[in-house]
Every structure is written in C-alpha cells, then in structure tokens.
Amino acid sequence: MSGLRKLNMMDFTTLIPVREKKIESSPEEKLPELNAYKANRLAAALHPKSQKLIVSDVQILNDSAKLFTLCPDKEAGIEQLAYFSAGQYLSFTLKIGSAYTTRPYTICSSPKDALNGKYQILVKKVSDGFVSEYILNNWEKGTKVVSSGPLGNFTYEPLRDAKSVIGIAGGSGISVFYSLAKAVKEGTEDFSLTVLYGSKTEKDILLKNELEELASGCEKIKIVNVLSDEKKDGFENGFIGADLIKKYAGTDSYSVFVCGPKAMYDFLEKEIPDLNIRRKFVRFELSGISKHAKDYKAFPCEKEGTYKLTVICAGKTVTAECASEYTLLSALERNGIPAPARCRSGICGWCRSRLLSGEVFIPEESDGRRLADAQFGYIHPCATFPLGDITLEIPPVN
Ligand code: FES
C-alpha cells in the first residue's frame, strides 16, 4: 500500500504517447505465426477447441451400458490427445437425423491414459435419452467422432478439498470416481478415496471387477457397493445417507463428492446437513440435473404448454415451437437449429444467449449465470424452460 501511495498517477498519462512512438518506429517485418511460440503450442495442445477421435474398442458392460475407447484420428491429422484432470468431461457434437446436439461424458480413463493416446467414456442408456440410445446403437470400432477439449471442474483440489474423499456414485456417475481412483493409484492424485456406489441390484453395478482390481493392494482406495433392491452378504443395503457416510468416513476431516441421478441429489441434500461438515467440503457434479421441468418443485405447472419460439442468430430469424417441459436448448436442437453448448447443466456459460422477450423458468440449482447476466436478460438455454412465447438471440456455433 505504501508503495502505491508514492505512485504519481500523472505518470500514466505519458505512457500512451511513449507507446505510440515505439509502435510507429518499429520495423515493418511481420510477427511470427502464433504457433511459432512454445507457450501457444502448449496452450493449444492442452485446450483444443475440438478433437477428432476414432472409436478403437467397444466393451459391453451390461444390456444398457458400454465402455468406449477413443484414440486420436490420425487420418485427420490428430497425433495426440489433450491431457486432463481426473473428473473432467468431453462434450461430443452429434448430428442425429436433422437434429444437431452435444452431450457431455465424463472421461473415465486416467490422465496417464491420455498421454498414451487413449480416452474412455462410459455410456449408459437413460430413459427417453435419444442420444445415449443413438451412441449405444451406432458407435462401433472405427466410428469417427468429434469432441471438445477436456472441460469441467469436478476435480480434486488439495487447497480446497480434504485429504480424504467420500465419493458417492449412482449409475454411470461411477465414471468420475473410476478416473479419480485410477489417478490415485497411478500417483497423479494424492488423497484417499472411499467410493459408496449405489445400484439397484448386483448385476447393475458397472465396472465392478475393474474397481475391485483398482482397490486391491492400494490402501488409499476403498469401494463399497450399496444395493437398494437386494440384500446380499458383502454389500451394504438401502440408500446412501448420512449414517452410511459416517460409517466409512472415519474420524479425520473429509470431503464428499457426489455424481449420480437427480433423485440421489435430492435425497442427499437432506442427509448432508447431518454430517456437520463445512459446505466447501461438499461437491455435486451437475450432470445429474434433470432436463424435465416437472421434476422441479418450483415449476409453475399452470404454465405448462407449447409456445412459439423466435430465434435470432447472426442476423437471421427463424421460428419454431418449444414445450415448457423441455429446456430451450432442447427445443433449438429438436428444431435443427445449431446452438453452442458444452456442460448442459447451466454452469459453463457456453450456451449464453439473450432473452429478448418472454417468461421463463430457471431452476435455482442450475442457475450458473453471473449476477450481471441475470440482470441484463441473459440466460443459459440448457437450464431454462419456456413459460410463454419466447424471442431469443443465440450466438452462432463456431
Ligand atoms: S451448455 Fe454450459 S451453461 Fe449451457
């Protein structure tokens, strides 16, 4: 502060003419291309806008889930995969019939696997999920796909998170903990991980053998399977609540990471206060947010209906229909209007658009807008439901 006080602010006014002179007297020669700089090449390798990939293996896990292995598409000139932090996801761009869409899938392989040219994603069929069904029925060895670079912040952060993590998973939410467990075992991450994995019955457990193998001989990893619809020796029974978490958490301070379906989130929101841990130690991965308006208690059912959607993009206007039951992003995609999107959970801001007119419902738990955006009429269509005729200005897809 004392240093700042000695500054003469008037000195700054002389900076601009000095700089202008320097620019004028600089030689005419062109600056090198951006990729001539090592730092730029590194940044592009770590954060590519898109990655052309090829399916190199498909493993059937059960009647509703497959594990896809993806490699760089060398024919398309891609030599390496972007590195990532365990817990991040890839957003895949798909054209299904006349609909353009994107879907985020957590990378379930480890960061070290990426260095060896391999990502893995787990795709599980979800009820009325036309994208998961499309992928399960159509992706096979040799299929070419396009993804984003790795995204998301559901990752372990030693400055924020406790040294011990209780991971709570449901369904394909196990992907994130599989990646974290692999990273712990390989030494990329340094913390203890106990995974409480909820499934209906033993046959619904995904990656069971792989998880057991990871835990064997590694005292930092423990896997506990919890069955809700079956009682069996060697398994916990019921739902994952505060008592079960306390049973496995031990006495040291711990973080809770949750990744699973919305019903699991709703249940845990009521249980977590009983743990008496600080809120910063509780993390929810938002891929569990429901895309159906009626799943939210605050949704005004009297406004249910089908409305007119007017979309302005890059100076062109198109009209379509939108139903209050689905997000505006779904309406755009179902009508074949390409719209940018990544997380589809209201968080990343990639789909940020301007609401020019119309009433909407934005669930509180998925309202990731900045305060100023909310005040100036910007919305995230992936987390917004129409409650009347809507006029929306969307950014073009790059
Ligand atoms: S796609 Fe991330 S906020 Fe909409």
Coordinates of N, CA, C and O in Angstrom, one line a residue, residues 30-98:
K30 N 6.9 -8.8 -40.3 CA 5.7 -9.4 -39.7 C 6.0 -10.2 -38.5 O 7.1 -10.7 -38.4
L31 N 5.1 -10.2 -37.5 CA 5.3 -11.0 -36.3 C 5.2 -12.5 -36.7 O 4.5 -12.8 -37.7
P32 N 5.9 -13.4 -36.0 CA 5.8 -14.8 -36.4 C 4.4 -15.3 -36.1 O 3.6 -14.7 -35.4
E33 N 4.1 -16.4 -36.8 CA 2.7 -17.0 -36.6 C 2.6 -17.4 -35.1 O 3.6 -17.6 -34.4
L34 N 1.3 -17.4 -34.6 CA 1.1 -17.7 -33.2 C 1.7 -19.0 -32.8 O 2.3 -19.1 -31.7
N35 N 1.7 -20.0 -33.6 CA 2.2 -21.3 -33.2 C 3.7 -21.4 -33.2 O 4.3 -22.5 -33.0
A36 N 4.3 -20.3 -33.6 CA 5.8 -20.3 -33.5 C 6.3 -20.2 -32.0 O 7.4 -20.5 -31.7
Y37 N 5.4 -19.8 -31.2 CA 5.7 -19.7 -29.7 C 5.4 -21.0 -29.0 O 4.3 -21.5 -29.1
K38 N 6.4 -21.5 -28.2 CA 6.2 -22.7 -27.5 C 4.9 -22.7 -26.5 O 4.2 -23.6 -26.5
A39 N 4.8 -21.5 -25.9 CA 3.7 -21.4 -24.9 C 2.3 -21.5 -25.6 O 1.4 -22.1 -25.1
N40 N 2.2 -20.9 -26.9 CA 1.0 -21.0 -27.6 C 0.7 -22.5 -28.1 O -0.4 -22.9 -28.1
R41 N 1.8 -23.2 -28.5 CA 1.6 -24.6 -28.9 C 1.2 -25.4 -27.7 O 0.3 -26.3 -27.9
L42 N 1.7 -25.1 -26.5 CA 1.3 -25.9 -25.3 C -0.1 -25.6 -25.0 O -0.9 -26.5 -24.7
A43 N -0.5 -24.3 -25.1 CA -1.9 -24.0 -24.7 C -2.9 -24.6 -25.7 O -3.9 -25.1 -25.3
A44 N -2.5 -24.7 -27.0 CA -3.4 -25.3 -28.0 C -3.5 -26.8 -27.8 O -4.6 -27.4 -27.9
A45 N -2.4 -27.4 -27.3 CA -2.4 -28.9 -27.1 C -3.2 -29.2 -25.8 O -3.9 -30.2 -25.8
L46 N -3.2 -28.3 -24.8 CA -3.9 -28.6 -23.6 C -5.4 -28.2 -23.7 O -6.3 -28.8 -23.1
H47 N -5.7 -27.2 -24.5 CA -7.1 -26.7 -24.6 C -7.6 -26.6 -26.1 O -7.9 -25.5 -26.6
P48 N -7.6 -27.8 -26.8 CA -8.0 -27.7 -28.2 C -9.5 -27.3 -28.3 O -10.3 -27.7 -27.4
K49 N -9.9 -26.6 -29.3 CA -11.4 -26.3 -29.5 C -12.1 -27.6 -29.7 O -13.3 -27.8 -29.2
S50 N -11.6 -28.4 -30.5 CA -12.2 -29.7 -30.8 C -11.1 -30.8 -31.0 O -10.0 -30.5 -31.3
Q51 N -11.6 -32.0 -30.9 CA -10.6 -33.2 -31.1 C -11.3 -34.2 -32.0 O -12.4 -34.6 -31.7
K52 N -10.6 -34.6 -33.1 CA -11.2 -35.6 -34.0 C -10.7 -36.9 -33.4 O -9.5 -37.2 -33.3
L53 N -11.7 -37.8 -33.1 CA -11.3 -39.1 -32.4 C -11.9 -40.2 -33.2 O -12.8 -40.0 -34.0
I54 N -11.4 -41.4 -32.9 CA -11.9 -42.6 -33.5 C -12.2 -43.7 -32.5 O -11.4 -43.8 -31.5
V55 N -13.3 -44.4 -32.6 CA -13.6 -45.4 -31.6 C -12.7 -46.6 -31.9 O -12.7 -47.1 -33.0
S56 N -11.8 -47.0 -30.9 CA -10.9 -48.1 -31.2 C -11.3 -49.4 -30.5 O -10.8 -50.4 -30.8
D57 N -12.3 -49.3 -29.5 CA -12.7 -50.5 -28.9 C -14.1 -50.2 -28.2 O -14.4 -49.1 -27.8
V58 N -14.9 -51.3 -28.2 CA -16.2 -51.1 -27.5 C -16.4 -52.4 -26.6 O -16.3 -53.5 -27.0
Q59 N -16.6 -52.1 -25.3 CA -16.8 -53.2 -24.3 C -18.2 -53.1 -23.8 O -18.6 -52.1 -23.3
I60 N -18.9 -54.2 -24.0 CA -20.3 -54.3 -23.5 C -20.3 -54.6 -22.0 O -19.7 -55.6 -21.5
L61 N -20.8 -53.6 -21.1 CA -20.8 -53.8 -19.7 C -22.0 -54.6 -19.2 O -21.9 -55.4 -18.3
N62 N -23.2 -54.2 -19.7 CA -24.4 -55.0 -19.5 C -25.4 -54.6 -20.6 O -25.0 -54.0 -21.6
D63 N -26.7 -55.0 -20.4 CA -27.6 -54.7 -21.6 C -27.9 -53.2 -21.8 O -28.5 -52.8 -22.8
S64 N -27.4 -52.4 -20.9 CA -27.7 -51.0 -21.1 C -26.5 -50.1 -21.0 O -26.6 -48.8 -21.0
A65 N -25.3 -50.6 -21.0 CA -24.1 -49.8 -20.9 C -22.9 -50.3 -21.6 O -22.7 -51.5 -21.7
K66 N -22.2 -49.4 -22.2 CA -21.0 -49.8 -22.9 C -19.8 -48.9 -22.6 O -20.0 -47.7 -22.2
L67 N -18.6 -49.4 -22.7 CA -17.4 -48.6 -22.4 C -16.7 -48.4 -23.8 O -16.3 -49.4 -24.4
F68 N -16.6 -47.2 -24.2 CA -16.0 -46.9 -25.5 C -14.5 -46.4 -25.3 O -14.3 -45.5 -24.4
T69 N -13.6 -46.9 -26.0 CA -12.2 -46.4 -26.0 C -12.1 -45.6 -27.3 O -12.4 -46.0 -28.4
L70 N -11.5 -44.4 -27.1 CA -11.3 -43.4 -28.2 C -9.8 -43.1 -28.3 O -9.1 -42.9 -27.3
C71 N -9.4 -43.0 -29.6 CA -8.0 -42.7 -29.9 C -8.0 -41.5 -30.8 O -9.0 -41.2 -31.4
P72 N -6.8 -40.8 -31.0 CA -6.7 -39.7 -31.9 C -7.0 -40.2 -33.3 O -6.5 -41.3 -33.7
D73 N -7.7 -39.4 -34.1 CA -7.9 -39.8 -35.5 C -6.7 -39.4 -36.3 O -6.7 -38.3 -36.8
K74 N -5.8 -40.3 -36.5 CA -4.5 -39.9 -37.2 C -4.8 -39.6 -38.6 O -4.1 -38.7 -39.2
E75 N -5.8 -40.2 -39.3 CA -6.1 -39.8 -40.7 C -6.5 -38.4 -40.8 O -6.3 -37.8 -41.8
A76 N -7.1 -37.9 -39.7 CA -7.5 -36.5 -39.7 C -6.4 -35.5 -39.2 O -6.6 -34.4 -38.9
G77 N -5.2 -36.1 -39.0 CA -4.0 -35.3 -38.6 C -3.9 -35.1 -37.1 O -3.1 -34.2 -36.7
I78 N -4.7 -35.8 -36.3 CA -4.6 -35.7 -34.9 C -3.6 -36.7 -34.3 O -3.8 -37.9 -34.5
E79 N -2.5 -36.2 -33.7 CA -1.5 -37.1 -33.2 C -1.6 -37.4 -31.7 O -1.1 -38.5 -31.3
Q80 N -2.1 -36.5 -31.0 CA -2.2 -36.7 -29.5 C -3.5 -36.2 -28.9 O -4.2 -35.4 -29.5
L81 N -3.8 -36.7 -27.7 CA -5.0 -36.3 -27.0 C -4.6 -35.2 -26.0 O -3.5 -35.2 -25.4
A82 N -5.6 -34.3 -25.7 CA -5.3 -33.3 -24.7 C -5.3 -33.9 -23.3 O -6.1 -34.8 -23.0
Y83 N -4.3 -33.5 -22.5 CA -4.2 -34.0 -21.1 C -5.4 -33.4 -20.4 O -6.0 -32.4 -20.8
F84 N -5.7 -34.0 -19.2 CA -6.9 -33.5 -18.4 C -6.7 -33.8 -17.0 O -5.7 -34.5 -16.6
S85 N -7.5 -33.3 -16.1 CA -7.6 -33.6 -14.7 C -8.7 -34.6 -14.5 O -9.8 -34.5 -15.0
A86 N -8.4 -35.7 -13.7 CA -9.4 -36.7 -13.4 C -10.7 -36.0 -12.9 O -10.6 -35.2 -12.0
G87 N -11.8 -36.3 -13.5 CA -13.1 -35.7 -13.1 C -13.6 -34.8 -14.2 O -14.8 -34.4 -14.2
Q88 N -12.8 -34.5 -15.2 CA -13.3 -33.7 -16.3 C -14.1 -34.5 -17.4 O -14.0 -35.7 -17.4
Y89 N -14.7 -33.7 -18.2 CA -15.6 -34.4 -19.3 C -15.2 -33.9 -20.6 O -14.5 -32.9 -20.8
L90 N -15.7 -34.6 -21.6 CA -15.6 -34.2 -23.0 C -17.0 -34.0 -23.5 O -18.0 -34.7 -23.2
S91 N -17.2 -32.9 -24.3 CA -18.6 -32.7 -24.9 C -18.5 -33.2 -26.4 O -17.7 -32.7 -27.1
F92 N -19.4 -34.1 -26.7 CA -19.4 -34.6 -28.1 C -20.4 -33.9 -28.9 O -21.6 -33.7 -28.5
T93 N -20.1 -33.6 -30.2 CA -21.0 -33.0 -31.1 C -21.6 -34.1 -32.0 O -20.8 -34.9 -32.6
L94 N -22.9 -34.1 -32.1 CA -23.6 -35.2 -32.9 C -24.6 -34.6 -33.8 O -25.3 -33.6 -33.4
K95 N -24.8 -35.2 -34.9 CA -25.9 -34.9 -35.8 C -26.8 -36.2 -35.9 O -26.3 -37.2 -36.4
I96 N -27.9 -36.1 -35.3 CA -28.8 -37.3 -35.3 C -30.1 -36.9 -36.1 O -30.9 -36.1 -35.7
G97 N -30.2 -37.5 -37.3 CA -31.3 -37.1 -38.2 C -31.1 -35.6 -38.5 O -30.0 -35.2 -38.9
S98 N -32.1 -34.8 -38.3 CA -32.0 -33.4 -38.6 C -31.5 -32.6 -37.4 O -31.4 -31.3 -37.5

